[in-house]
C-alpha positions as YAML, in Angstrom:
chain: A
units: angstrom
residues:
- id: 1
  name: MET
  ca: [-0.02, -0.02, 0.06]
- id: 2
  name: LEU
  ca: [1.11, 3.30, -0.80]
- id: 3
  name: ILE
  ca: [0.14, 5.58, 2.08]
- id: 4
  name: THR
  ca: [0.67, 3.62, 5.42]
- id: 5
  name: ARG
  ca: [-0.29, 5.00, 8.70]
- id: 6
  name: ALA
  ca: [3.58, 5.79, 9.24]
- id: 7
  name: SER
  ca: [3.66, 7.91, 6.12]
- id: 8
  name: GLU
  ca: [0.46, 9.43, 7.27]
- id: 9
  name: TYR
  ca: [1.76, 10.22, 10.37]
- id: 10
  name: ALA
  ca: [4.92, 11.72, 9.13]
- id: 11
  name: ILE
  ca: [3.31, 13.97, 7.01]
- id: 12
  name: LEU
  ca: [0.78, 15.26, 9.78]
- id: 13
  name: SER
  ca: [3.76, 15.86, 12.31]
- id: 14
  name: LEU
  ca: [5.56, 17.58, 9.57]
- id: 15
  name: ILE
  ca: [2.62, 20.01, 8.93]
- id: 16
  name: MET
  ca: [2.38, 20.62, 12.89]
- id: 17
  name: ILE
  ca: [5.82, 21.11, 13.28]
- id: 18
  name: SER
  ca: [6.05, 23.64, 10.47]
- id: 19
  name: LYS
  ca: [3.48, 25.39, 11.87]
- id: 20
  name: SER
  ca: [5.32, 26.00, 15.25]
- id: 21
  name: ASP
  ca: [7.54, 28.89, 16.25]
- id: 22
  name: SER
  ca: [9.26, 26.79, 18.81]
- id: 23
  name: PRO
  ca: [10.50, 22.90, 19.09]
- id: 24
  name: ILE
  ca: [7.42, 20.68, 19.30]
- id: 25
  name: ASP
  ca: [7.87, 17.47, 21.26]
- id: 26
  name: SER
  ca: [6.94, 13.82, 20.49]
- id: 27
  name: GLU
  ca: [4.28, 13.88, 23.78]
- id: 28
  name: THR
  ca: [2.62, 16.92, 22.44]
- id: 29
  name: LEU
  ca: [2.62, 15.61, 18.88]
- id: 30
  name: SER
  ca: [1.14, 12.12, 19.87]
- id: 31
  name: ARG
  ca: [-1.42, 14.17, 22.18]
- id: 32
  name: ASP
  ca: [-2.64, 16.14, 19.58]
- id: 33
  name: LEU
  ca: [-2.62, 13.61, 16.64]
- id: 34
  name: SER
  ca: [-4.06, 10.80, 18.76]
- id: 35
  name: ILE
  ca: [-0.73, 8.67, 17.78]
- id: 36
  name: SER
  ca: [0.71, 6.16, 20.14]
- id: 37
  name: LYS
  ca: [3.86, 7.91, 21.46]
- id: 38
  name: SER
  ca: [6.18, 5.03, 20.83]
- id: 39
  name: PHE
  ca: [4.98, 4.67, 17.34]
- id: 40
  name: LEU
  ca: [5.48, 8.36, 16.90]
- id: 41
  name: ALA
  ca: [8.93, 8.11, 18.22]
- id: 42
  name: LYS
  ca: [10.09, 5.72, 15.67]
- id: 43
  name: ILE
  ca: [8.37, 7.89, 12.70]
- id: 44
  name: LEU
  ca: [10.27, 11.32, 14.21]
- id: 45
  name: GLN
  ca: [13.62, 9.33, 14.50]
- id: 46
  name: ALA
  ca: [13.52, 8.25, 11.13]
- id: 47
  name: LEU
  ca: [12.88, 11.86, 9.93]
- id: 48
  name: ALA
  ca: [15.58, 13.05, 12.30]
- id: 49
  name: LYS
  ca: [18.14, 10.53, 10.98]
- id: 50
  name: ASN
  ca: [17.45, 11.54, 7.32]
- id: 51
  name: GLU
  ca: [17.71, 15.00, 8.27]
- id: 52
  name: ILE
  ca: [14.21, 16.08, 7.46]
- id: 53
  name: LEU
  ca: [13.44, 17.01, 11.13]
- id: 54
  name: ARG
  ca: [16.32, 18.55, 13.65]
- id: 55
  name: SER
  ca: [15.91, 17.13, 17.28]
- id: 56
  name: TYR
  ca: [16.76, 19.15, 20.28]
- id: 57
  name: LYS
  ca: [17.20, 17.60, 23.80]
- id: 58
  name: GLY
  ca: [16.33, 19.03, 27.35]
- id: 59
  name: VAL
  ca: [13.24, 21.03, 28.98]
- id: 60
  name: ASN
  ca: [12.55, 22.92, 26.06]
- id: 61
  name: GLY
  ca: [13.27, 20.34, 23.29]
- id: 62
  name: GLY
  ca: [11.58, 18.57, 20.53]
- id: 63
  name: PHE
  ca: [11.59, 18.89, 16.78]
- id: 64
  name: THR
  ca: [11.77, 21.45, 14.09]
- id: 65
  name: LEU
  ca: [12.02, 20.93, 10.32]
- id: 66
  name: ALA
  ca: [15.88, 20.83, 9.36]
- id: 67
  name: LYS
  ca: [15.02, 22.35, 6.02]
- id: 68
  name: LYS
  ca: [12.45, 24.50, 4.28]
- id: 69
  name: PRO
  ca: [8.99, 23.21, 3.35]
- id: 70
  name: SER
  ca: [10.02, 23.46, -0.15]
- id: 71
  name: GLN
  ca: [12.94, 21.20, 0.11]
- id: 72
  name: ILE
  ca: [10.95, 18.59, 1.59]
- id: 73
  name: ASN
  ca: [9.52, 15.89, -0.88]
- id: 74
  name: MET
  ca: [7.02, 13.24, 0.21]
- id: 75
  name: LEU
  ca: [8.78, 10.65, -1.67]
- id: 76
  name: LYS
  ca: [11.80, 11.14, 0.71]
- id: 77
  name: VAL
  ca: [9.57, 11.38, 3.76]
- id: 78
  name: MET
  ca: [7.62, 8.25, 2.79]
- id: 79
  name: SER
  ca: [10.97, 6.30, 1.81]
- id: 80
  name: CYS
  ca: [12.62, 7.33, 5.14]
- id: 81
  name: VAL
  ca: [9.59, 6.09, 7.48]
- id: 82
  name: GLU
  ca: [8.80, 2.87, 5.44]
- id: 83
  name: GLY
  ca: [12.37, 1.93, 5.29]
- id: 84
  name: LYS
  ca: [11.89, 1.48, 1.21]
- id: 85
  name: THR
  ca: [10.21, 3.41, -1.80]
- id: 86
  name: PRO
  ca: [6.54, 3.27, -1.19]
- id: 87
  name: ALA
  ca: [5.07, 0.99, -3.85]
- id: 88
  name: VAL
  ca: [1.36, 0.78, -5.10]
- id: 89
  name: PHE
  ca: [1.74, -2.86, -6.30]
- id: 90
  name: ASP
  ca: [3.51, -5.95, -5.36]
- id: 91
  name: CYS
  ca: [5.28, -5.91, -8.58]
- id: 92
  name: SER
  ca: [8.94, -4.90, -8.16]
- id: 93
  name: SER
  ca: [10.82, -2.54, -10.66]
- id: 94
  name: SER
  ca: [12.56, -5.61, -12.26]
- id: 95
  name: THR
  ca: [11.34, -8.54, -14.13]
- id: 96
  name: SER
  ca: [14.16, -10.29, -12.54]
- id: 97
  name: ASP
  ca: [12.94, -9.59, -8.77]
- id: 98
  name: CYS
  ca: [9.15, -10.75, -9.77]
- id: 99
  name: PRO
  ca: [7.60, -12.21, -6.58]
- id: 100
  name: SER
  ca: [5.86, -14.79, -8.54]
- id: 101
  name: ASP
  ca: [8.47, -15.41, -11.06]
- id: 102
  name: LYS
  ca: [6.15, -15.18, -13.84]
- id: 103
  name: ALA
  ca: [7.22, -11.68, -15.19]
- id: 104
  name: ASN
  ca: [8.27, -13.27, -18.45]
- id: 105
  name: ILE
  ca: [4.33, -13.86, -19.24]
- id: 106
  name: CYS
  ca: [2.74, -11.08, -16.96]
- id: 107
  name: THR
  ca: [0.74, -8.46, -19.45]
- id: 108
  name: LEU
  ca: [0.54, -6.40, -16.62]
- id: 109
  name: TRP
  ca: [3.84, -5.75, -15.25]
- id: 110
  name: PRO
  ca: [4.81, -3.16, -17.98]
- id: 111
  name: PHE
  ca: [1.62, -1.01, -17.09]
- id: 112
  name: LEU
  ca: [2.12, -1.44, -13.21]
- id: 113
  name: ASN
  ca: [5.76, -0.26, -13.85]
- id: 114
  name: LYS
  ca: [5.00, 2.68, -15.83]
- id: 115
  name: LEU
  ca: [2.18, 3.38, -13.25]
- id: 116
  name: GLN
  ca: [4.71, 3.12, -10.34]
- id: 117
  name: GLY
  ca: [7.20, 5.43, -12.17]
- id: 118
  name: LYS
  ca: [4.82, 8.41, -12.56]
- id: 119
  name: ILE
  ca: [3.57, 7.86, -8.74]
- id: 120
  name: ASP
  ca: [7.50, 8.19, -7.81]
- id: 121
  name: THR
  ca: [7.69, 11.31, -10.05]
- id: 122
  name: PHE
  ca: [4.66, 12.83, -8.58]
- id: 123
  name: LEU
  ca: [5.73, 12.22, -4.93]
- id: 124
  name: ALA
  ca: [9.31, 13.33, -5.70]
- id: 125
  name: ALA
  ca: [7.98, 16.60, -7.03]
- id: 126
  name: LEU
  ca: [5.33, 17.36, -4.18]
- id: 127
  name: THR
  ca: [6.72, 18.99, -1.34]
- id: 128
  name: LEU
  ca: [5.55, 19.86, 2.06]
- id: 129
  name: ALA
  ca: [5.26, 23.64, 0.94]
- id: 130
  name: ASP
  ca: [2.94, 22.35, -1.61]
- id: 131
  name: ILE
  ca: [0.85, 20.37, 0.91]
- id: 132
  name: LEU
  ca: [0.79, 23.44, 3.48]
- id: 133
  name: GLU
  ca: [-0.58, 25.62, 0.71]
- id: 134
  name: GLU
  ca: [-3.54, 23.29, 0.20]
- id: 135
  name: ASP
  ca: [-4.01, 23.50, 3.92]
...
């Protein structure tokens, strides 16, 4: 599935963080978004590890954006919280990696591969700034 809960929560967290003038802690995000604190912590850590968020420790600690919203694309966000490039279908990008070993007779693979490419291109071009404008 393309947009999992992890991707959804990552994007919602980025929206909240981008609208704040000071760092937001995971406790506040968890409460305001009604997300499990432990699940959210893993998401925020992945975003910080991939330099999408900046993490601050201490009493006034929390998270801020590490980049401008226009520099944060959704393909990168989703890939870092999912641990892989988000895919719409179980088909792989290569016929040699086909999970069913039937790529050589599959008539859908070329279509699904093109569709996945278009989705990847769209997500790479879609930034947090674009989402904030629609907000």
